[in-house]
C-alpha positions in Angstrom: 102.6 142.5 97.5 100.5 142.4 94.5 97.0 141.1 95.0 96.0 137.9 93.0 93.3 138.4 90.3 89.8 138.0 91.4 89.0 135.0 89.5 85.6 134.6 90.6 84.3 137.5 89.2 86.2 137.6 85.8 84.0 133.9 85.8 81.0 135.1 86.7 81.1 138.2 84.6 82.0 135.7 81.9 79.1 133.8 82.5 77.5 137.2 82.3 78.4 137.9 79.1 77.6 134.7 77.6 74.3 134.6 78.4 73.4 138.4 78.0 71.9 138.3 81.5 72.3 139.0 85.0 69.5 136.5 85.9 70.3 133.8 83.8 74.4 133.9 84.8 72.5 133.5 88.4 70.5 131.1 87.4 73.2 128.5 85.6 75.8 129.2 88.4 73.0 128.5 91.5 73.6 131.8 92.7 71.7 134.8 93.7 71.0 137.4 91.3 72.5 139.6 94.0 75.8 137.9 94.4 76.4 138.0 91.0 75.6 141.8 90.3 77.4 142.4 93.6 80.9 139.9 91.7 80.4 142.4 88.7 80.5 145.6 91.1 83.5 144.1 92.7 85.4 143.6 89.2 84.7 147.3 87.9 85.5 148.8 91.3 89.0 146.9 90.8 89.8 147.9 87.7 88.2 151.5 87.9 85.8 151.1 84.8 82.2 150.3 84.2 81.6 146.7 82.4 78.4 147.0 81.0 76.0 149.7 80.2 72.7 148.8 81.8 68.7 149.2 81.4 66.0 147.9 82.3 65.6 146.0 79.0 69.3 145.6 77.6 72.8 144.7 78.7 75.5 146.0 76.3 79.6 145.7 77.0 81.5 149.3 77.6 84.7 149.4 75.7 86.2 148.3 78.6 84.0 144.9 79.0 84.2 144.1 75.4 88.0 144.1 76.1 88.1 142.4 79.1 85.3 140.0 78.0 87.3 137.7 75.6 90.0 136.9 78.5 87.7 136.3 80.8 85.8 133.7 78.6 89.2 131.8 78.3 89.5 132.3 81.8 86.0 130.5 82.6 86.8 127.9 79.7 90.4 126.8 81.2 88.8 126.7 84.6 85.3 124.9 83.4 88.0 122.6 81.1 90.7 121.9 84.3 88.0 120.6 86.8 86.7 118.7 84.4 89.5 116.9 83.7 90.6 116.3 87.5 86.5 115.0 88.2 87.0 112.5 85.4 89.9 110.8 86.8 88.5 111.5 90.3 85.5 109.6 89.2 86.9 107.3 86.4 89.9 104.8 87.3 92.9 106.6 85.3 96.0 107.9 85.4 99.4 107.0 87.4 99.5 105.8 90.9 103.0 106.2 92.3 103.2 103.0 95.0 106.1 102.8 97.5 106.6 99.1 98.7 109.4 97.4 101.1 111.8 96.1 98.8 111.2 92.1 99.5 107.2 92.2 99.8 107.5 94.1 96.4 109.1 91.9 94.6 107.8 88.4 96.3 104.3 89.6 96.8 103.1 92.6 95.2 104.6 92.2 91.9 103.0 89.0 91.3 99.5 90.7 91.6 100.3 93.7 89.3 99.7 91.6 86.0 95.5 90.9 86.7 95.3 94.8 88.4 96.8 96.3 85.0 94.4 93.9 82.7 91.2 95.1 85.1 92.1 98.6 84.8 93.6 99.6 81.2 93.7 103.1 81.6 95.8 103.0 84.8 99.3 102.8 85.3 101.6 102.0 88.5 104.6 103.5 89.4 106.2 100.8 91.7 109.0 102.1 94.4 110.5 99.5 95.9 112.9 100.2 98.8 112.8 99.2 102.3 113.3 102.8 103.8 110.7 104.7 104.8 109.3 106.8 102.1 108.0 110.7 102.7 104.5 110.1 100.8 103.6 113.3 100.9 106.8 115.0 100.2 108.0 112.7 97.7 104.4 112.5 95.6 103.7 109.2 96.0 99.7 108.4 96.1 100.2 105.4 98.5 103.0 102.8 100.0 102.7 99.5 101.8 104.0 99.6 105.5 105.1 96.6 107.6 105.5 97.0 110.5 102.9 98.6 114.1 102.2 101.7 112.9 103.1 104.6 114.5 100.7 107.7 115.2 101.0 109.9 112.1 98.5 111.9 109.7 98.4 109.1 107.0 95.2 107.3 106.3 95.8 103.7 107.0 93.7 100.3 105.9 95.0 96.7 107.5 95.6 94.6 104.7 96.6 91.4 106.6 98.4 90.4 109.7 102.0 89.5 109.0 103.9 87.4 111.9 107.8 87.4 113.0 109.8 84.4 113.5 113.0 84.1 115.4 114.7 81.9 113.3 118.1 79.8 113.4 119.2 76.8 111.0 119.4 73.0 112.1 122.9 73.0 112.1 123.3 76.2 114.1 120.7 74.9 117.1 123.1 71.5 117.0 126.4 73.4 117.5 125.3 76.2 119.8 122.0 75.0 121.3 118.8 76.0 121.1 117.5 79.2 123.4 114.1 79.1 125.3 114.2 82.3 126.7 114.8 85.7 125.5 117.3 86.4 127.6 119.4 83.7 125.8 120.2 85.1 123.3 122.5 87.3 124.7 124.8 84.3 124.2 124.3 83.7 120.7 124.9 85.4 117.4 122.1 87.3 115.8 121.7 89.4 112.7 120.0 92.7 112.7 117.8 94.2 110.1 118.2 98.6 109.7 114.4 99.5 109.5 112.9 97.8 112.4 111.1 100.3 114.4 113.6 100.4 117.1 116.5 98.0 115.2 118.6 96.9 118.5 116.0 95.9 120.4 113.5 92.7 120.0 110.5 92.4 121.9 108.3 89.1 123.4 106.0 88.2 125.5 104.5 85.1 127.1 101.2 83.9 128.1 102.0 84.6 131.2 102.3 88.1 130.7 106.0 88.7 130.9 107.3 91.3 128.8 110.7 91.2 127.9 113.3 93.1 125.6 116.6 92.1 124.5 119.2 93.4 122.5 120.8 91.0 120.2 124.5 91.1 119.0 125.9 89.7 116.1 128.5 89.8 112.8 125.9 91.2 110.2 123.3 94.0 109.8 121.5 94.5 106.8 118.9 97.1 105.2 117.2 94.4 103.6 115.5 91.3 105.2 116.0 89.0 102.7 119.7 89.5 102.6 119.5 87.5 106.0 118.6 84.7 105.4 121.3 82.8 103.4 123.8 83.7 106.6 120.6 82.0 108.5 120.8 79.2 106.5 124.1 79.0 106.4 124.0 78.0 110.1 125.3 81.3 111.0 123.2 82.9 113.7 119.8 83.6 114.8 117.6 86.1 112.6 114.1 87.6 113.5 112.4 88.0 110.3 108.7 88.4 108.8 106.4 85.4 107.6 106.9 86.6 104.0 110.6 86.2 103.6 111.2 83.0 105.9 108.1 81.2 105.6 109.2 78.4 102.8 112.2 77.8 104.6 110.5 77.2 108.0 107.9 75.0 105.8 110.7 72.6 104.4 112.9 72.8 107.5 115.7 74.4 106.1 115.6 76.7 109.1 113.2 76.5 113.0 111.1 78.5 114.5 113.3 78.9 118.4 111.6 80.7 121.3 108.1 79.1 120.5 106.6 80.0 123.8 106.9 84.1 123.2 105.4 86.2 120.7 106.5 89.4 119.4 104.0 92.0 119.0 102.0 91.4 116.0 102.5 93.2 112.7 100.5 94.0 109.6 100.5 94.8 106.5 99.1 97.8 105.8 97.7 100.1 102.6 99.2 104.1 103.6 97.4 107.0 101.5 98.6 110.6 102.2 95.6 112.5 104.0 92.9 114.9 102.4 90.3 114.7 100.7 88.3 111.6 98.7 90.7 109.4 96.9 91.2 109.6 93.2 89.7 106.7 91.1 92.5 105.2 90.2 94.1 104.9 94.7 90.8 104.1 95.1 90.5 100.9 93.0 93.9 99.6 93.3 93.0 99.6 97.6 89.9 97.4 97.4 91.8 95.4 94.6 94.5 94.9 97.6 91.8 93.9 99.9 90.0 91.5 97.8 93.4 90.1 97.3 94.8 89.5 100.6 91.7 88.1 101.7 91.9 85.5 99.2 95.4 85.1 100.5 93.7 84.3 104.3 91.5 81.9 103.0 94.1 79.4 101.6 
């Protein structure tokens, strides 16, 4: 297998050249003057010829160097030119962030704070995924997502954004023809609608104050991939539905549907801001997190 160039020292011997000096290439690179001569060796022992011709008082190119030298500048210039263009967006907010968000939250909440991020930061853009699967961010190049849900153990850097609560739900007119469960265990005798991308999806959990843990797994005529898509059977006096604050919320506020099972809780959720791992952030992630955070703070103060 061929061997890859050796890229340091066509740079440094660029630098080299340059600057007609051994001790000044050193000197602008924060090297030793040994390391470079030593890069310089290394190259001419590679390609079996001698670079430059050498004195104590003057450096002059071989035939060889003074072909090799002109490549090697572009070399160094590309390279010089590359980095600087990754540290200015690393440094400057710009550039595309690719954003995976759960379809509903997307739409209902995130959206809606898109128009004052894009106005704060002109020179950034957002490439907005929504689906409710769960993306690959790292093998589908995304910069960051939105996850709802406990998180599991993975490699992906997470930040809480804000708690987001679950509601077992059923509508007035279901409670007053099938009656209204108080236990988990009831509602094993009731219809309920399932949601695809729940951590485990046929099994809900609670528990009480008293401790008890219990799990149950719900039946019912409809399954969806999308919360949302629940709740007009819900309010439709259909069956019982356990969905998150952001999609139910109005309707529990104007009684459209109730909150059944008020003694349990289900383990506690959160919203949460997913980057893949690595090294610092670029500018533009970096900005559009702690916009996030300033902005579902505000959201906990109303």
């Amino acid at each position: 297998m061929a061997k890859l160039p050796d890229f340091e020292g066509l740079a440094i011997f660029a630098k080299v050249v340059e600057l007609r000096s051994f001790a000044a290439a050193a000197g602008e690179l924060a090297l030793s003057k040994a390391t470079v001569s030593k890069a310089v060796s290394r190259l001419e022992e590679r390609l079996g010829a001698r670079l430059f011709n050498r004195t104590s008082r003057r450096l002059a190119l071989t035939d060889a160097g003074q072909r090799l030298s002109e490549r090697a500048a572009r070399l160094l210039t590309d390279g010089e030119a590359a980095e600087s263009e990754v540290l200015a967006q690393s440094t400057t907010p710009r550039g595309l962030v690719r954003l995976a968000v759960p379809m509903t939250f997307g739409v209902k909440v995130m959206a809606p704070l898109l128009p004052e991020f894009l106005k704060t930061y002109p020179e950034v853009a957002i490439d907005l995924h929504l689906g409710d699967a769960t993306v690959d961010l790292i093998g589908e190049g995304f910069d960051a997502g939105l996850r709802i849900a406990r998180l599991p153990d993975s490699s992906l850097i997470a930040r809480r954004l804000c708690p987001m609560p679950r509601y077992t739900v059923a509508a007035p007119s279901y409670l007053k023809r099938n009656g209204r469960p108080t236990h988990p265990m009831h509602l094993a005798d009731h219809k309920c609608f399932g949601y695809a991308y729940l951590s485990n999806p046929n099994i809900w959990h609670y528990t009480n104050a008293a401790g008890e843990e219990v799990s149950v797994r719900p039946a019912g005529p409809l399954r969806v991939n999308n919360g949302e898509a629940l709740l007009p059977a819900v309010l439709a006096g259909l069956g019982i539905a356990d969905l998150p604050e952001f999609i139910v919320g109005d309707a529990i506020a104007s009684g459209k549907v109730e909150v059944i099972l008020k003694g349990w809780k289900q383990p506690e959720g959160a919203v949460h801001l997913v980057t893949p791992p690595g090294g610092p952030r670029p500018a533009r992630v970096e900005v559009l997190a702690e916009f996030l955070v300033k902005q579902f703070a505000k959201g906990k103060k109303k």
